[in-house]
Short mmCIF file of N, CA and C in Angstrom, two decimals:
data_model
loop_
_atom_site.label_atom_id
_atom_site.label_comp_id
_atom_site.label_asym_id
_atom_site.label_seq_id
_atom_site.Cartn_x
_atom_site.Cartn_y
_atom_site.Cartn_z
N MET H 1 180.27 -26.20 195.86
CA MET H 1 180.70 -27.51 196.31
C MET H 1 182.17 -27.71 195.95
N SER H 2 183.03 -27.66 196.91
CA SER H 2 184.48 -27.70 196.63
C SER H 2 184.95 -29.06 196.15
N ASN H 3 184.25 -30.14 196.50
CA ASN H 3 184.75 -31.46 196.07
C ASN H 3 183.99 -31.95 194.84
N ALA H 4 183.29 -31.06 194.12
CA ALA H 4 182.51 -31.45 192.95
C ALA H 4 183.42 -31.79 191.78
N VAL H 5 182.95 -32.78 191.02
CA VAL H 5 183.65 -33.24 189.83
C VAL H 5 182.72 -33.12 188.60
N PRO H 6 183.29 -33.08 187.39
CA PRO H 6 182.44 -32.96 186.22
C PRO H 6 181.59 -34.24 186.02
N MET H 7 180.40 -34.05 185.50
CA MET H 7 179.52 -35.18 185.25
C MET H 7 180.20 -36.18 184.31
N SER H 8 180.99 -35.68 183.42
CA SER H 8 181.67 -36.57 182.43
C SER H 8 182.60 -37.58 183.08
N GLN H 9 183.04 -37.31 184.32
CA GLN H 9 183.97 -38.25 184.99
C GLN H 9 183.26 -39.61 185.27
N SER H 10 181.95 -39.59 185.42
CA SER H 10 181.25 -40.87 185.70
C SER H 10 180.65 -41.49 184.45
N ARG H 11 180.70 -40.82 183.30
CA ARG H 11 180.06 -41.32 182.09
C ARG H 11 180.54 -42.73 181.77
N SER H 12 179.56 -43.58 181.47
CA SER H 12 179.83 -44.99 181.12
C SER H 12 179.04 -45.39 179.94
N PHE H 13 179.54 -46.36 179.21
CA PHE H 13 178.88 -46.90 178.01
C PHE H 13 178.92 -48.40 178.04
N GLN H 14 177.85 -49.01 177.51
CA GLN H 14 177.76 -50.44 177.31
C GLN H 14 177.09 -50.70 175.94
N THR H 15 177.42 -51.81 175.37
CA THR H 15 176.80 -52.25 174.09
C THR H 15 176.38 -53.69 174.25
N HIS H 16 175.17 -53.99 173.81
CA HIS H 16 174.63 -55.35 173.89
C HIS H 16 173.91 -55.69 172.60
N LEU H 17 173.99 -56.93 172.20
CA LEU H 17 173.27 -57.44 171.04
C LEU H 17 171.97 -58.08 171.54
N VAL H 18 170.86 -57.76 170.90
CA VAL H 18 169.58 -58.35 171.24
C VAL H 18 169.49 -59.75 170.59
N LEU H 19 169.48 -60.78 171.45
CA LEU H 19 169.46 -62.16 170.99
C LEU H 19 168.07 -62.79 171.24
N PRO H 20 167.76 -63.87 170.52
CA PRO H 20 166.44 -64.47 170.69
C PRO H 20 166.01 -64.82 172.15
N PRO H 21 166.92 -65.31 172.98
CA PRO H 21 166.49 -65.63 174.34
C PRO H 21 166.09 -64.39 175.18
N ASP H 22 166.50 -63.20 174.70
CA ASP H 22 166.24 -61.95 175.41
C ASP H 22 164.87 -61.32 175.04
N THR H 23 164.12 -62.03 174.16
CA THR H 23 162.93 -61.41 173.54
C THR H 23 161.64 -62.13 173.88
N ASN H 24 160.58 -61.43 173.62
CA ASN H 24 159.23 -61.94 173.84
C ASN H 24 158.65 -62.52 172.51
N GLN H 25 157.33 -62.78 172.49
CA GLN H 25 156.72 -63.37 171.31
C GLN H 25 156.68 -62.42 170.14
N HIS H 26 156.95 -61.15 170.34
CA HIS H 26 157.00 -60.17 169.26
C HIS H 26 158.41 -59.95 168.68
N SER H 27 159.34 -60.73 169.22
CA SER H 27 160.75 -60.64 168.86
C SER H 27 161.38 -59.30 169.35
N SER H 28 160.72 -58.64 170.29
CA SER H 28 161.33 -57.45 170.89
C SER H 28 161.85 -57.78 172.28
N ILE H 29 162.81 -57.06 172.71
CA ILE H 29 163.50 -57.36 173.98
C ILE H 29 162.57 -57.20 175.15
N PHE H 30 162.68 -58.10 176.12
CA PHE H 30 161.89 -58.05 177.34
C PHE H 30 162.29 -56.78 178.10
N GLY H 31 161.31 -56.07 178.63
CA GLY H 31 161.56 -54.88 179.44
C GLY H 31 162.48 -55.21 180.64
N GLY H 32 162.28 -56.38 181.23
CA GLY H 32 163.07 -56.76 182.39
C GLY H 32 164.55 -56.92 182.04
N LYS H 33 164.84 -57.34 180.82
CA LYS H 33 166.23 -57.44 180.39
C LYS H 33 166.84 -56.07 180.30
N VAL H 34 166.10 -55.12 179.73
CA VAL H 34 166.55 -53.74 179.61
C VAL H 34 166.77 -53.15 181.02
N LEU H 35 165.85 -53.44 181.93
CA LEU H 35 166.02 -52.97 183.33
C LEU H 35 167.29 -53.53 183.94
N ALA H 36 167.61 -54.77 183.70
CA ALA H 36 168.85 -55.34 184.25
C ALA H 36 170.03 -54.60 183.73
N TYR H 37 170.04 -54.30 182.39
CA TYR H 37 171.17 -53.53 181.81
C TYR H 37 171.24 -52.15 182.42
N ILE H 38 170.06 -51.51 182.65
CA ILE H 38 170.03 -50.16 183.26
C ILE H 38 170.63 -50.21 184.67
N ASP H 39 170.22 -51.19 185.47
CA ASP H 39 170.70 -51.28 186.84
C ASP H 39 172.17 -51.50 186.88
N GLU H 40 172.67 -52.35 185.97
CA GLU H 40 174.12 -52.63 185.93
C GLU H 40 174.94 -51.39 185.55
N ILE H 41 174.53 -50.69 184.52
CA ILE H 41 175.34 -49.48 184.11
C ILE H 41 175.15 -48.39 185.14
N ALA H 42 174.01 -48.28 185.79
CA ALA H 42 173.87 -47.28 186.84
C ALA H 42 174.82 -47.56 188.04
N ALA H 43 174.98 -48.84 188.35
CA ALA H 43 175.91 -49.22 189.41
C ALA H 43 177.34 -48.91 189.03
N ILE H 44 177.72 -49.25 187.83
CA ILE H 44 179.09 -48.99 187.34
C ILE H 44 179.36 -47.46 187.36
N THR H 45 178.43 -46.74 186.86
CA THR H 45 178.55 -45.29 186.76
C THR H 45 178.72 -44.64 188.15
N SER H 46 177.85 -45.07 189.06
CA SER H 46 177.91 -44.47 190.45
C SER H 46 179.16 -44.97 191.19
N MET H 47 179.63 -46.16 190.93
CA MET H 47 180.87 -46.62 191.57
C MET H 47 182.05 -45.77 191.11
N LYS H 48 182.08 -45.45 189.80
CA LYS H 48 183.13 -44.59 189.27
C LYS H 48 183.07 -43.23 189.95
N HIS H 49 181.90 -42.68 190.19
CA HIS H 49 181.76 -41.39 190.81
C HIS H 49 182.12 -41.42 192.29
N ALA H 50 181.57 -42.40 193.00
CA ALA H 50 181.76 -42.45 194.46
C ALA H 50 183.11 -43.06 194.87
N LYS H 51 183.71 -43.81 193.93
CA LYS H 51 184.96 -44.55 194.25
C LYS H 51 184.70 -45.45 195.46
N SER H 52 183.54 -46.08 195.48
CA SER H 52 183.18 -47.02 196.53
C SER H 52 182.10 -47.95 195.99
N GLY H 53 181.71 -48.91 196.84
CA GLY H 53 180.59 -49.75 196.50
C GLY H 53 179.30 -48.98 196.51
N VAL H 54 178.28 -49.48 195.88
CA VAL H 54 176.97 -48.81 195.84
C VAL H 54 175.87 -49.84 195.92
N VAL H 55 174.68 -49.37 196.28
CA VAL H 55 173.46 -50.16 196.20
C VAL H 55 172.43 -49.32 195.46
N THR H 56 171.48 -50.08 194.83
CA THR H 56 170.38 -49.40 194.14
C THR H 56 169.34 -49.00 195.21
N ALA H 57 169.05 -47.72 195.29
CA ALA H 57 167.99 -47.27 196.24
C ALA H 57 166.62 -47.32 195.56
N SER H 58 166.60 -46.87 194.31
CA SER H 58 165.33 -46.93 193.60
C SER H 58 165.55 -46.71 192.09
N ILE H 59 164.68 -47.31 191.29
CA ILE H 59 164.60 -46.99 189.89
C ILE H 59 163.46 -46.00 189.83
N ASP H 60 163.81 -44.75 189.69
CA ASP H 60 162.80 -43.64 189.85
C ASP H 60 161.88 -43.53 188.72
N SER H 61 162.35 -43.72 187.49
CA SER H 61 161.49 -43.66 186.33
C SER H 61 162.13 -44.46 185.21
N VAL H 62 161.25 -45.08 184.44
CA VAL H 62 161.66 -45.84 183.25
C VAL H 62 160.64 -45.53 182.19
N ASP H 63 161.09 -44.97 181.10
CA ASP H 63 160.20 -44.73 179.97
C ASP H 63 160.65 -45.64 178.80
N PHE H 64 159.81 -46.61 178.46
CA PHE H 64 160.07 -47.41 177.29
C PHE H 64 159.49 -46.69 176.12
N VAL H 65 160.34 -46.13 175.27
CA VAL H 65 159.94 -45.27 174.21
C VAL H 65 159.66 -46.04 172.89
N SER H 66 160.53 -46.98 172.56
CA SER H 66 160.33 -47.73 171.33
C SER H 66 160.99 -49.10 171.54
N PRO H 67 160.52 -50.13 170.81
CA PRO H 67 161.10 -51.47 171.00
C PRO H 67 162.44 -51.65 170.28
N ALA H 68 163.15 -52.64 170.79
CA ALA H 68 164.38 -53.12 170.12
C ALA H 68 164.13 -54.57 169.77
N TYR H 69 164.57 -54.99 168.59
CA TYR H 69 164.28 -56.31 168.11
C TYR H 69 165.52 -57.19 168.00
N VAL H 70 165.26 -58.48 167.84
CA VAL H 70 166.36 -59.45 167.64
C VAL H 70 167.29 -58.93 166.55
N GLY H 71 168.57 -58.91 166.85
CA GLY H 71 169.55 -58.44 165.88
C GLY H 71 169.94 -56.99 166.07
N ASP H 72 169.10 -56.22 166.80
CA ASP H 72 169.45 -54.82 167.05
C ASP H 72 170.60 -54.75 168.02
N ILE H 73 171.31 -53.68 168.01
CA ILE H 73 172.33 -53.40 168.99
C ILE H 73 171.84 -52.34 169.98
N LEU H 74 172.00 -52.59 171.27
CA LEU H 74 171.58 -51.66 172.28
C LEU H 74 172.85 -50.89 172.68
N GLU H 75 172.77 -49.55 172.73
CA GLU H 75 173.89 -48.75 173.19
C GLU H 75 173.39 -47.95 174.39
N LEU H 76 173.98 -48.19 175.56
CA LEU H 76 173.58 -47.56 176.80
C LEU H 76 174.63 -46.50 177.15
N GLU H 77 174.15 -45.37 177.63
CA GLU H 77 174.99 -44.26 178.15
C GLU H 77 174.43 -43.85 179.49
N ALA H 78 175.31 -43.68 180.46
CA ALA H 78 174.87 -43.25 181.80
C ALA H 78 175.87 -42.31 182.41
N PHE H 79 175.38 -41.39 183.26
CA PHE H 79 176.23 -40.50 184.03
C PHE H 79 175.46 -39.95 185.22
N VAL H 80 176.20 -39.57 186.24
CA VAL H 80 175.64 -39.03 187.47
C VAL H 80 175.19 -37.59 187.17
N THR H 81 173.91 -37.30 187.44
CA THR H 81 173.36 -35.97 187.13
C THR H 81 173.21 -35.09 188.34
N SER H 82 173.06 -35.67 189.52
CA SER H 82 173.01 -34.90 190.75
C SER H 82 173.37 -35.79 191.94
N THR H 83 173.67 -35.18 193.03
CA THR H 83 174.05 -35.97 194.23
C THR H 83 173.40 -35.37 195.48
N GLY H 84 173.24 -36.22 196.45
CA GLY H 84 172.90 -35.82 197.81
C GLY H 84 174.12 -36.04 198.67
N ARG H 85 173.95 -36.26 199.92
CA ARG H 85 175.07 -36.49 200.81
C ARG H 85 175.75 -37.82 200.48
N THR H 86 174.87 -38.89 200.38
CA THR H 86 175.41 -40.22 200.08
C THR H 86 174.78 -40.84 198.82
N SER H 87 173.82 -40.12 198.23
CA SER H 87 173.10 -40.68 197.07
C SER H 87 173.50 -39.98 195.80
N MET H 88 173.23 -40.71 194.71
CA MET H 88 173.52 -40.19 193.35
C MET H 88 172.37 -40.47 192.45
N GLU H 89 171.94 -39.49 191.67
CA GLU H 89 170.95 -39.73 190.62
C GLU H 89 171.73 -40.03 189.36
N VAL H 90 171.41 -41.14 188.72
CA VAL H 90 172.08 -41.55 187.44
C VAL H 90 171.05 -41.50 186.34
N TYR H 91 171.40 -40.81 185.25
CA TYR H 91 170.57 -40.80 184.05
C TYR H 91 171.08 -41.88 183.13
N VAL H 92 170.19 -42.70 182.61
CA VAL H 92 170.55 -43.79 181.68
C VAL H 92 169.71 -43.64 180.44
N ARG H 93 170.41 -43.63 179.29
CA ARG H 93 169.73 -43.56 177.98
C ARG H 93 170.11 -44.81 177.21
N VAL H 94 169.09 -45.45 176.66
CA VAL H 94 169.30 -46.67 175.85
C VAL H 94 168.83 -46.35 174.43
N MET H 95 169.75 -46.52 173.48
CA MET H 95 169.48 -46.33 172.06
C MET H 95 169.56 -47.73 171.42
N SER H 96 168.74 -47.94 170.40
CA SER H 96 168.84 -49.18 169.61
C SER H 96 169.27 -48.86 168.22
N ARG H 97 170.06 -49.71 167.66
CA ARG H 97 170.59 -49.49 166.31
C ARG H 97 170.27 -50.73 165.46
N ASN H 98 169.56 -50.53 164.37
CA ASN H 98 169.29 -51.60 163.44
C ASN H 98 170.53 -51.75 162.57
N ILE H 99 171.17 -52.89 162.67
CA ILE H 99 172.44 -53.13 162.01
C ILE H 99 172.29 -53.13 160.51
N LYS H 100 171.13 -53.53 160.00
CA LYS H 100 170.96 -53.60 158.50
C LYS H 100 170.69 -52.21 157.92
N THR H 101 169.84 -51.43 158.59
CA THR H 101 169.47 -50.12 158.04
C THR H 101 170.30 -48.97 158.59
N GLY H 102 170.92 -49.19 159.73
CA GLY H 102 171.67 -48.14 160.39
C GLY H 102 170.79 -47.20 161.23
N GLU H 103 169.46 -47.42 161.19
CA GLU H 103 168.55 -46.58 161.97
C GLU H 103 168.85 -46.65 163.44
N LYS H 104 168.91 -45.53 164.08
CA LYS H 104 169.21 -45.41 165.50
C LYS H 104 168.02 -44.69 166.15
N LYS H 105 167.49 -45.25 167.26
CA LYS H 105 166.36 -44.61 167.92
C LYS H 105 166.44 -44.79 169.41
N LEU H 106 165.84 -43.83 170.10
CA LEU H 106 165.75 -43.91 171.59
C LEU H 106 164.81 -45.07 171.94
N THR H 107 165.31 -45.96 172.77
CA THR H 107 164.53 -47.10 173.21
C THR H 107 163.99 -46.87 174.63
N THR H 108 164.86 -46.41 175.55
CA THR H 108 164.48 -46.27 176.93
C THR H 108 165.27 -45.16 177.59
N GLU H 109 164.58 -44.44 178.47
CA GLU H 109 165.26 -43.44 179.32
C GLU H 109 164.90 -43.78 180.77
N SER H 110 165.87 -43.59 181.66
CA SER H 110 165.64 -43.90 183.06
C SER H 110 166.46 -43.04 184.01
N PHE H 111 165.92 -42.83 185.20
CA PHE H 111 166.68 -42.22 186.30
C PHE H 111 166.68 -43.23 187.44
N VAL H 112 167.90 -43.44 187.96
CA VAL H 112 168.11 -44.42 189.03
C VAL H 112 168.83 -43.74 190.19
N THR H 113 168.41 -44.00 191.41
CA THR H 113 169.09 -43.49 192.58
C THR H 113 169.94 -44.56 193.22
N MET H 114 171.22 -44.26 193.34
CA MET H 114 172.17 -45.18 193.92
C MET H 114 172.72 -44.57 195.21
N VAL H 115 173.09 -45.41 196.16
CA VAL H 115 173.67 -44.93 197.44
C VAL H 115 175.04 -45.54 197.59
N ALA H 116 176.03 -44.72 197.88
CA ALA H 116 177.40 -45.17 198.10
C ALA H 116 177.47 -45.81 199.50
N ILE H 117 178.21 -46.93 199.58
CA ILE H 117 178.37 -47.58 200.85
C ILE H 117 179.86 -47.85 201.12
N ASP H 118 180.18 -47.91 202.40
CA ASP H 118 181.57 -48.20 202.80
C ASP H 118 181.72 -49.73 202.96
N GLY H 119 182.85 -50.14 203.46
CA GLY H 119 183.17 -51.56 203.60
C GLY H 119 182.27 -52.30 204.55
N THR H 120 181.57 -51.56 205.44
CA THR H 120 180.62 -52.20 206.41
C THR H 120 179.19 -52.14 205.93
N GLY H 121 178.98 -51.58 204.74
CA GLY H 121 177.61 -51.47 204.18
C GLY H 121 176.85 -50.27 204.61
N LYS H 122 177.53 -49.32 205.26
CA LYS H 122 176.90 -48.07 205.72
C LYS H 122 177.04 -47.02 204.63
N PRO H 123 176.00 -46.18 204.50
CA PRO H 123 176.11 -45.06 203.52
C PRO H 123 177.34 -44.19 203.79
N THR H 124 177.98 -43.75 202.73
CA THR H 124 179.19 -42.95 202.84
C THR H 124 179.06 -41.74 201.89
N PRO H 125 179.62 -40.59 202.27
CA PRO H 125 179.49 -39.36 201.46
C PRO H 125 180.09 -39.49 200.08
N VAL H 126 179.48 -38.76 199.13
CA VAL H 126 179.97 -38.76 197.75
C VAL H 126 180.25 -37.31 197.36
N PRO H 127 181.15 -37.14 196.37
CA PRO H 127 181.40 -35.78 195.86
C PRO H 127 180.20 -35.26 195.05
N GLY H 128 180.11 -33.97 194.96
CA GLY H 128 179.06 -33.35 194.10
C GLY H 128 179.44 -33.45 192.65
N VAL H 129 178.56 -32.97 191.77
CA VAL H 129 178.83 -32.95 190.34
C VAL H 129 178.52 -31.59 189.80
N TYR H 130 179.13 -31.27 188.67
CA TYR H 130 178.76 -30.07 187.95
C TYR H 130 178.70 -30.35 186.44
N PRO H 131 177.81 -29.70 185.75
CA PRO H 131 177.63 -29.94 184.29
C PRO H 131 178.62 -29.18 183.47
N GLU H 132 178.88 -29.71 182.26
CA GLU H 132 179.74 -29.02 181.30
C GLU H 132 179.05 -28.76 179.99
N THR H 133 178.15 -29.65 179.54
CA THR H 133 177.48 -29.50 178.25
C THR H 133 176.05 -28.99 178.47
N GLU H 134 175.40 -28.57 177.40
CA GLU H 134 174.01 -28.07 177.52
C GLU H 134 173.10 -29.18 178.00
N ARG H 135 173.26 -30.38 177.49
CA ARG H 135 172.42 -31.48 177.95
C ARG H 135 172.63 -31.78 179.43
N GLU H 136 173.88 -31.76 179.85
CA GLU H 136 174.14 -31.96 181.28
C GLU H 136 173.55 -30.85 182.11
N LYS H 137 173.65 -29.57 181.65
CA LYS H 137 173.08 -28.45 182.37
C LYS H 137 171.58 -28.59 182.57
N LYS H 138 170.88 -29.03 181.52
CA LYS H 138 169.43 -29.23 181.61
C LYS H 138 169.09 -30.29 182.64
N LEU H 139 169.81 -31.40 182.63
CA LEU H 139 169.55 -32.47 183.59
C LEU H 139 169.90 -32.02 185.00
N PHE H 140 170.96 -31.27 185.16
CA PHE H 140 171.39 -30.74 186.45
C PHE H 140 170.37 -29.80 187.03
N GLU H 141 169.89 -28.88 186.18
CA GLU H 141 168.94 -27.85 186.62
C GLU H 141 167.59 -28.45 186.98
N THR H 142 167.19 -29.53 186.34
CA THR H 142 165.90 -30.17 186.62
C THR H 142 166.01 -31.22 187.73
N GLY H 143 167.21 -31.46 188.26
CA GLY H 143 167.47 -32.45 189.31
C GLY H 143 166.65 -32.16 190.58
N PRO H 144 166.62 -30.92 191.09
CA PRO H 144 165.84 -30.67 192.31
C PRO H 144 164.37 -31.02 192.19
N ASN H 145 163.80 -30.81 191.00
CA ASN H 145 162.37 -31.21 190.85
C ASN H 145 162.20 -32.72 190.96
N ARG H 146 163.11 -33.46 190.33
CA ARG H 146 163.05 -34.95 190.42
C ARG H 146 163.25 -35.38 191.85
N GLN H 147 164.14 -34.70 192.58
CA GLN H 147 164.39 -35.04 193.97
C GLN H 147 163.15 -34.83 194.83
N GLN H 148 162.42 -33.74 194.58
CA GLN H 148 161.16 -33.53 195.30
C GLN H 148 160.16 -34.61 195.01
N LEU H 149 160.06 -35.01 193.76
CA LEU H 149 159.12 -36.07 193.39
C LEU H 149 159.52 -37.41 194.09
N ARG H 150 160.80 -37.69 194.15
CA ARG H 150 161.26 -38.92 194.83
C ARG H 150 160.91 -38.86 196.32
N LYS H 151 161.10 -37.70 196.92
CA LYS H 151 160.80 -37.56 198.36
C LYS H 151 159.30 -37.75 198.60
N ALA H 152 158.48 -37.14 197.75
CA ALA H 152 157.02 -37.28 197.90
C ALA H 152 156.62 -38.75 197.70
N LYS H 153 157.22 -39.42 196.76
CA LYS H 153 156.90 -40.79 196.52
C LYS H 153 157.33 -41.68 197.67
N ARG H 154 158.50 -41.40 198.26
CA ARG H 154 159.01 -42.14 199.42
C ARG H 154 158.08 -41.95 200.61
N ASP H 155 157.68 -40.69 200.86
CA ASP H 155 156.78 -40.41 201.97
C ASP H 155 155.43 -41.11 201.81
N SER H 156 154.89 -41.11 200.59
CA SER H 156 153.63 -41.78 200.30
C SER H 156 153.78 -43.29 200.52
N ALA H 157 154.91 -43.85 200.08
CA ALA H 157 155.10 -45.29 200.24
C ALA H 157 155.23 -45.63 201.75
N LYS H 158 155.88 -44.83 202.51
CA LYS H 158 155.98 -45.10 203.95
C LYS H 158 154.60 -45.10 204.62
N GLU H 159 153.76 -44.15 204.23
CA GLU H 159 152.40 -44.12 204.77
C GLU H 159 151.60 -45.34 204.36
N ARG H 160 151.71 -45.70 203.10
CA ARG H 160 151.01 -46.89 202.61
C ARG H 160 151.45 -48.15 203.37
N ARG H 161 152.75 -48.29 203.53
CA ARG H 161 153.28 -49.48 204.26
C ARG H 161 152.81 -49.47 205.72
N LYS H 162 152.76 -48.29 206.33
CA LYS H 162 152.32 -48.21 207.72
C LYS H 162 150.86 -48.62 207.79
N LEU H 163 150.01 -48.19 206.86
CA LEU H 163 148.61 -48.58 206.84
C LEU H 163 148.46 -50.09 206.63
N LEU H 164 149.22 -50.60 205.69
CA LEU H 164 149.14 -52.02 205.43
C LEU H 164 149.62 -52.89 206.61
N ASP H 165 150.71 -52.40 207.27
CA ASP H 165 151.20 -53.11 208.46
C ASP H 165 150.12 -53.12 209.56
N ASN H 166 149.44 -51.99 209.76
CA ASN H 166 148.35 -51.91 210.75
C ASN H 166 147.23 -52.87 210.39
N ASP H 167 146.88 -52.94 209.09
CA ASP H 167 145.83 -53.88 208.70
C ASP H 167 146.21 -55.29 208.97
N ASN H 168 147.48 -55.65 208.72
CA ASN H 168 147.94 -57.04 208.94
C ASN H 168 148.03 -57.40 210.40
N GLN H 169 148.10 -56.42 211.29
CA GLN H 169 148.23 -56.69 212.75
C GLN H 169 146.86 -56.85 213.38
N GLN H 170 145.82 -56.53 212.65
CA GLN H 170 144.46 -56.63 213.24
C GLN H 170 143.85 -57.96 213.02
#
């Protein structure tokens, strides 16, 4: 891929403090709040890569690994791990840090698919990516498997919608 750029070029970071309005009855952060942070950093990351506007095509996977509580600091890291013609897979890792103890733990991992768009809202081509670190290489090498899973999921969803549309028309 002659127009490929290093994954590090899109790397983005965000930091958030977990506040009481962001939490549930257990004083842990709402999953929806974490999802909003994930979607935002995935958009920023993919815009840096594509040098254009983007839209979220899908949140492919979200693994809530451990809770974050009121007073914890959330540290998000994201970067583009693979690309299609107009789409980008973005890996997002959310770590929580207990400010009192210094303990740092994985809170959430996610893969998000973003699509680059031009000024008229039409999909537009994006450059490829290449890995530089061992972690990036692992994510890059496993990208085609995740892409196959996304395609199978999309195909299944299309069939389901078609069946449901037929049921609604009867």
